[in-house]
Amino acid sequence: MIVRGVLLAICVMAAAACGSTTDGTGGTGGGRSGSAGVGGDGGAAANGGAGGMAGSGGVGGAEVCESSLLCGTPAVCCEVGEECFAGSCVPTCASGIRCGDDGSVCCADGDVCLAGACATPGIACTDSFDCPEGDFCEPTLDQCLPQPTGPLCELRPESVTFEPTIEWHWEGWSEDDRYRHVQSTPAIADVDADGKPEVVTVAYRGTSNNMLVMLNGEDGSENLMIPDSRYNVRWGTGAALGNMDADVELEIVFMTQDRRLVVIEHDGTEKWTADVSGGGKQGYPALANLDEDPDAEVLIGAKWFDNDGTLIEDKGWLGCNGEWCMTAAADFNGDGRLDIVGGNRVYEADGTLLWENSSAPDGFVAVADMTQDGRPDLVSISSGNARVLDGVDGTVVFGPVPIPGAGTGGAPTVADFDGDCRPEFAAAGRGFYAVYDLDCTGNPVPLAFCATGRSDGILWSVPVQDLSSSVTGSSVFDFEGDGKAEVVYNDECHLYVLAGEDGAELLKLENSSRTAAEYPLVVDVDADGNSEFIVPANDDQIGRDGCAVGTHGLISFGDSNDKWVRTRRVWNQHTYHVTNVEASGAIPVTENDSWAGDGLNNYRQNVQGEGVFNAPDLAVAGLSVNTSSCPSAIRIQAQIANTGSLGVEAGVPVGFYQGSPPDGALLGFQQTSVALLPGQSETLTIDFTPESADIGPWDFYVTVDDEAAGLSLALECGEDNNQGSVGAARCVVVQ
C-alpha cells in the first residue's frame, strides 16, 4: 500500500510559565501529558487570574513538556520515549522499521516492511534468478525477498518511446585503431568478480587479423586487450564466459584462426587449448555442465571437452547453417542431464544418439516448448527454411516454411511477440525479418492467436538488407514489460527495434555491418539497474553494401528517459537463455528447464524475473518541532520514509524551507545517510535561528527528493507525497 505524505500544521507555544489565555481566561492546559493545552498569557485576574498556570502536561513550559517534542494538529506534547509519526505521538520504534497501514507495527531489526507486512531478507543475490521461485532480488540489500501479491508500490511504464542515447562507444584499440571493426556477438558477465560486468568481443583490422577485447561495461574503457600476435581469434566468431573452476573469476573461451579452442583465465593466463580443426566450419563455443561434477564443460559444434581440456566426444560439427555453428544444450529426455543439440539431432552427454531426423538438415537452433505440451521442442533455421521438431523423436511439427526473401537464415529467437501468452519464434533472412507463429496455419486461422490472419506460418515480416551472409541473428526484449517482446536487429546498414505484435518500426538508426552470425543484445551492462542494448559495428564493406553512413566498434545505448524495464547483468554466450548461467557467471550444476519456468519459455531473450516493477516511494512520514532550545532556536525534524517496495541508496536530498510552498526561503539541504529499505525511515534535522526579538509565528516545510538540490530520484511511485509542512510555529518569550 502506498502511504502518502502527511501534512502537519503545528502550533508551537514554548515558555517558562505562561499566564492566562489571550482573552484573559485562565488556562488549565489540561488533557494528557503532552496535550496542546496552553496556559494564559497574563490575562486579568478577574477572568482567570494573573498568569494562570499551565495545567499538568500542558505546553506551559519546557519543564512540563519533558520531551520538548510537539506533534500533530492540534499540537500535543509527546511523552518521553515517543516519536511523531503520521501526525500522532507513538511509541518509538527502535528498529526504525514501521509497518502496517497506520505504521503501528514495529518490525524486528533486520527486517523490512514490504507491502504492509514485515519480511525477513533471504539469501544473497545479484538478480531474481538467484532467488527461490516467487522471490525477487532487492538491489539495495542484494538479498532475496518474497514478491508480494496484491496492491503494492509499482512503477510500470505507460508508454515507451525509443529515444536511445549513446552511453559509451568503443571506437577501436587505443594502441592501434586499425583494430576497430566488430563483427562478433559480445559476451557479457562479471569476469573479474568486481561486481561490474565486462564485455568480451573480437575486433579486427582485416578478417585475418582478429584480437580479443575485454571492456569495462560501465564506461567502455579497455580492460584486457590480447593482440592477434598472441591469439588470432577466428573471424566472425566470439567468446563464451563462465566459471570453470573453484575461483570466483570467470574463464573466457574462444576459437582461433588456426582452429584451436582456447580457454584463458580472467587475466589472460592460458588454461588449455584443444584442436577443433576439420570440416571447414567455425563457431561460437558454449558452456554447460554435462556431468555430476561442479565444473562446466565446453561445447563447440558436436565436440565437447571436460573442464581440463580432455576431449569427451567428437561428433564433428553440429548446430551449423552454412559456415557458422552454434551448439546448444538442453535436457530433452528428462533424465536431469543436459543433451547436446543440433538442428536435426540430439546426443546424450555420453555420446549416445538420442534421436536424429535425417530428412531435415542441420541448422541454427533454439529450444522452447513451442507446442505447449510441457516438453521441449527444437526450433531450427537451416538452408532457407524454418522448422520446429518435436523434442521427443525429432518429428517435424511445423514447416518447413521458406524464409521470406530467401537467404540462409540467422539464429532464431523465441518469445511471446504478440502478447497472446503463446510462444513464437523469429529469424532474419536475406531480404526480410520474419516472426513465425504455429497458430498462423490452418483453415480457418485462429485470429485470437494470429491477429494478422496469415496462414503461411508467418505472423509478420518486414524488409531488411542482408545480401552478404544472410545469417545475421537478433535478440528480443520486452522493453515495456507489457508481455509483448520487441525485436532488436542489425542488418548491413541499420539497427532496428521492431514491435513484436506487427513488426512496426520503433527505431531505425544508421549502423553498418558486413554481417556474419552476430546480433545486438539487451543487458544491464553497467549494473546501474537500467537496461541497455549493446551493438557491434564495422564499416569495411559499406561501399559494397551501399550504406549511407559507416560506423565501427561497440556501442552501448541506454534509454534517455530511463523507462525501459530493468534486466539481468549477464549474457554469456551466443546460445544464451536465462537458465544457462547464474548472475555471477557460474554455470549451474543442474540447469533448470528454460521452457518450464514462469516467463522463461524463450531463447536469446533477456528477462527480469520477479519484482521488475517494484519501486521506491519517498515520503515525509513525520514532521515535528523540537522546542528545547527556545527561544534561541527551533529544531525542525523531518522523518523521511521509504513507503515503497524497493530500496533507495543513501544520498536522497531533503530541502528545509521557511515560508509556504512553493515560495519559501531555503534554510538548507540535508541528505539521507543510510540506505532506506522498504518501510525504513531516517530523521533529518535542521536548526532555525530567529532574528533578534522575533518570536514568530513561522511556517516551515520540507521537501524530500528535492529537485532543487540537483539530485532528484527520477523514478518512484508518486511525487505527490514528497512534502510536509508545519505552520504557525512560534516561541513565546516570557518577560
JSON list of C-alpha atoms in Angstrom, two decimals, residues 404 429 431-435 454 458 460-465 489 496 498-499 502-505:
[
{"chain": "A", "resi": 404, "resn": "PRO", "atom": "CA", "xyz": [10.69, -14.69, -46.95]},
{"chain": "A", "resi": 429, "resn": "GLY", "atom": "CA", "xyz": [16.99, -13.80, -43.93]},
{"chain": "A", "resi": 431, "resn": "GLY", "atom": "CA", "xyz": [15.63, -9.62, -47.54]},
{"chain": "A", "resi": 432, "resn": "PHE", "atom": "CA", "xyz": [13.16, -9.96, -44.65]},
{"chain": "A", "resi": 433, "resn": "TYR", "atom": "CA", "xyz": [12.94, -10.35, -40.93]},
{"chain": "A", "resi": 434, "resn": "ALA", "atom": "CA", "xyz": [10.04, -12.64, -40.01]},
{"chain": "A", "resi": 435, "resn": "VAL", "atom": "CA", "xyz": [8.19, -13.85, -36.93]},
{"chain": "A", "resi": 454, "resn": "ARG", "atom": "CA", "xyz": [-1.79, -15.05, -42.37]},
{"chain": "A", "resi": 458, "resn": "ILE", "atom": "CA", "xyz": [4.25, -16.32, -40.52]},
{"chain": "A", "resi": 460, "resn": "TRP", "atom": "CA", "xyz": [4.54, -10.85, -39.92]},
{"chain": "A", "resi": 461, "resn": "SER", "atom": "CA", "xyz": [7.62, -9.99, -41.94]},
{"chain": "A", "resi": 462, "resn": "VAL", "atom": "CA", "xyz": [9.36, -6.71, -42.75]},
{"chain": "A", "resi": 463, "resn": "PRO", "atom": "CA", "xyz": [12.03, -5.83, -45.35]},
{"chain": "A", "resi": 464, "resn": "VAL", "atom": "CA", "xyz": [15.68, -5.75, -44.26]},
{"chain": "A", "resi": 465, "resn": "GLN", "atom": "CA", "xyz": [19.02, -5.95, -46.11]},
{"chain": "A", "resi": 489, "resn": "TYR", "atom": "CA", "xyz": [18.17, -6.48, -35.06]},
{"chain": "A", "resi": 496, "resn": "TYR", "atom": "CA", "xyz": [16.20, -1.71, -35.80]},
{"chain": "A", "resi": 498, "resn": "LEU", "atom": "CA", "xyz": [10.58, -3.64, -34.15]},
{"chain": "A", "resi": 499, "resn": "ALA", "atom": "CA", "xyz": [7.25, -4.10, -32.38]},
{"chain": "A", "resi": 502, "resn": "ASP", "atom": "CA", "xyz": [3.16, -6.46, -36.00]},
{"chain": "A", "resi": 503, "resn": "GLY", "atom": "CA", "xyz": [6.76, -5.52, -36.92]},
{"chain": "A", "resi": 504, "resn": "ALA", "atom": "CA", "xyz": [6.13, -1.77, -36.72]},
{"chain": "A", "resi": 505, "resn": "GLU", "atom": "CA", "xyz": [9.38, 0.17, -36.84]}
]
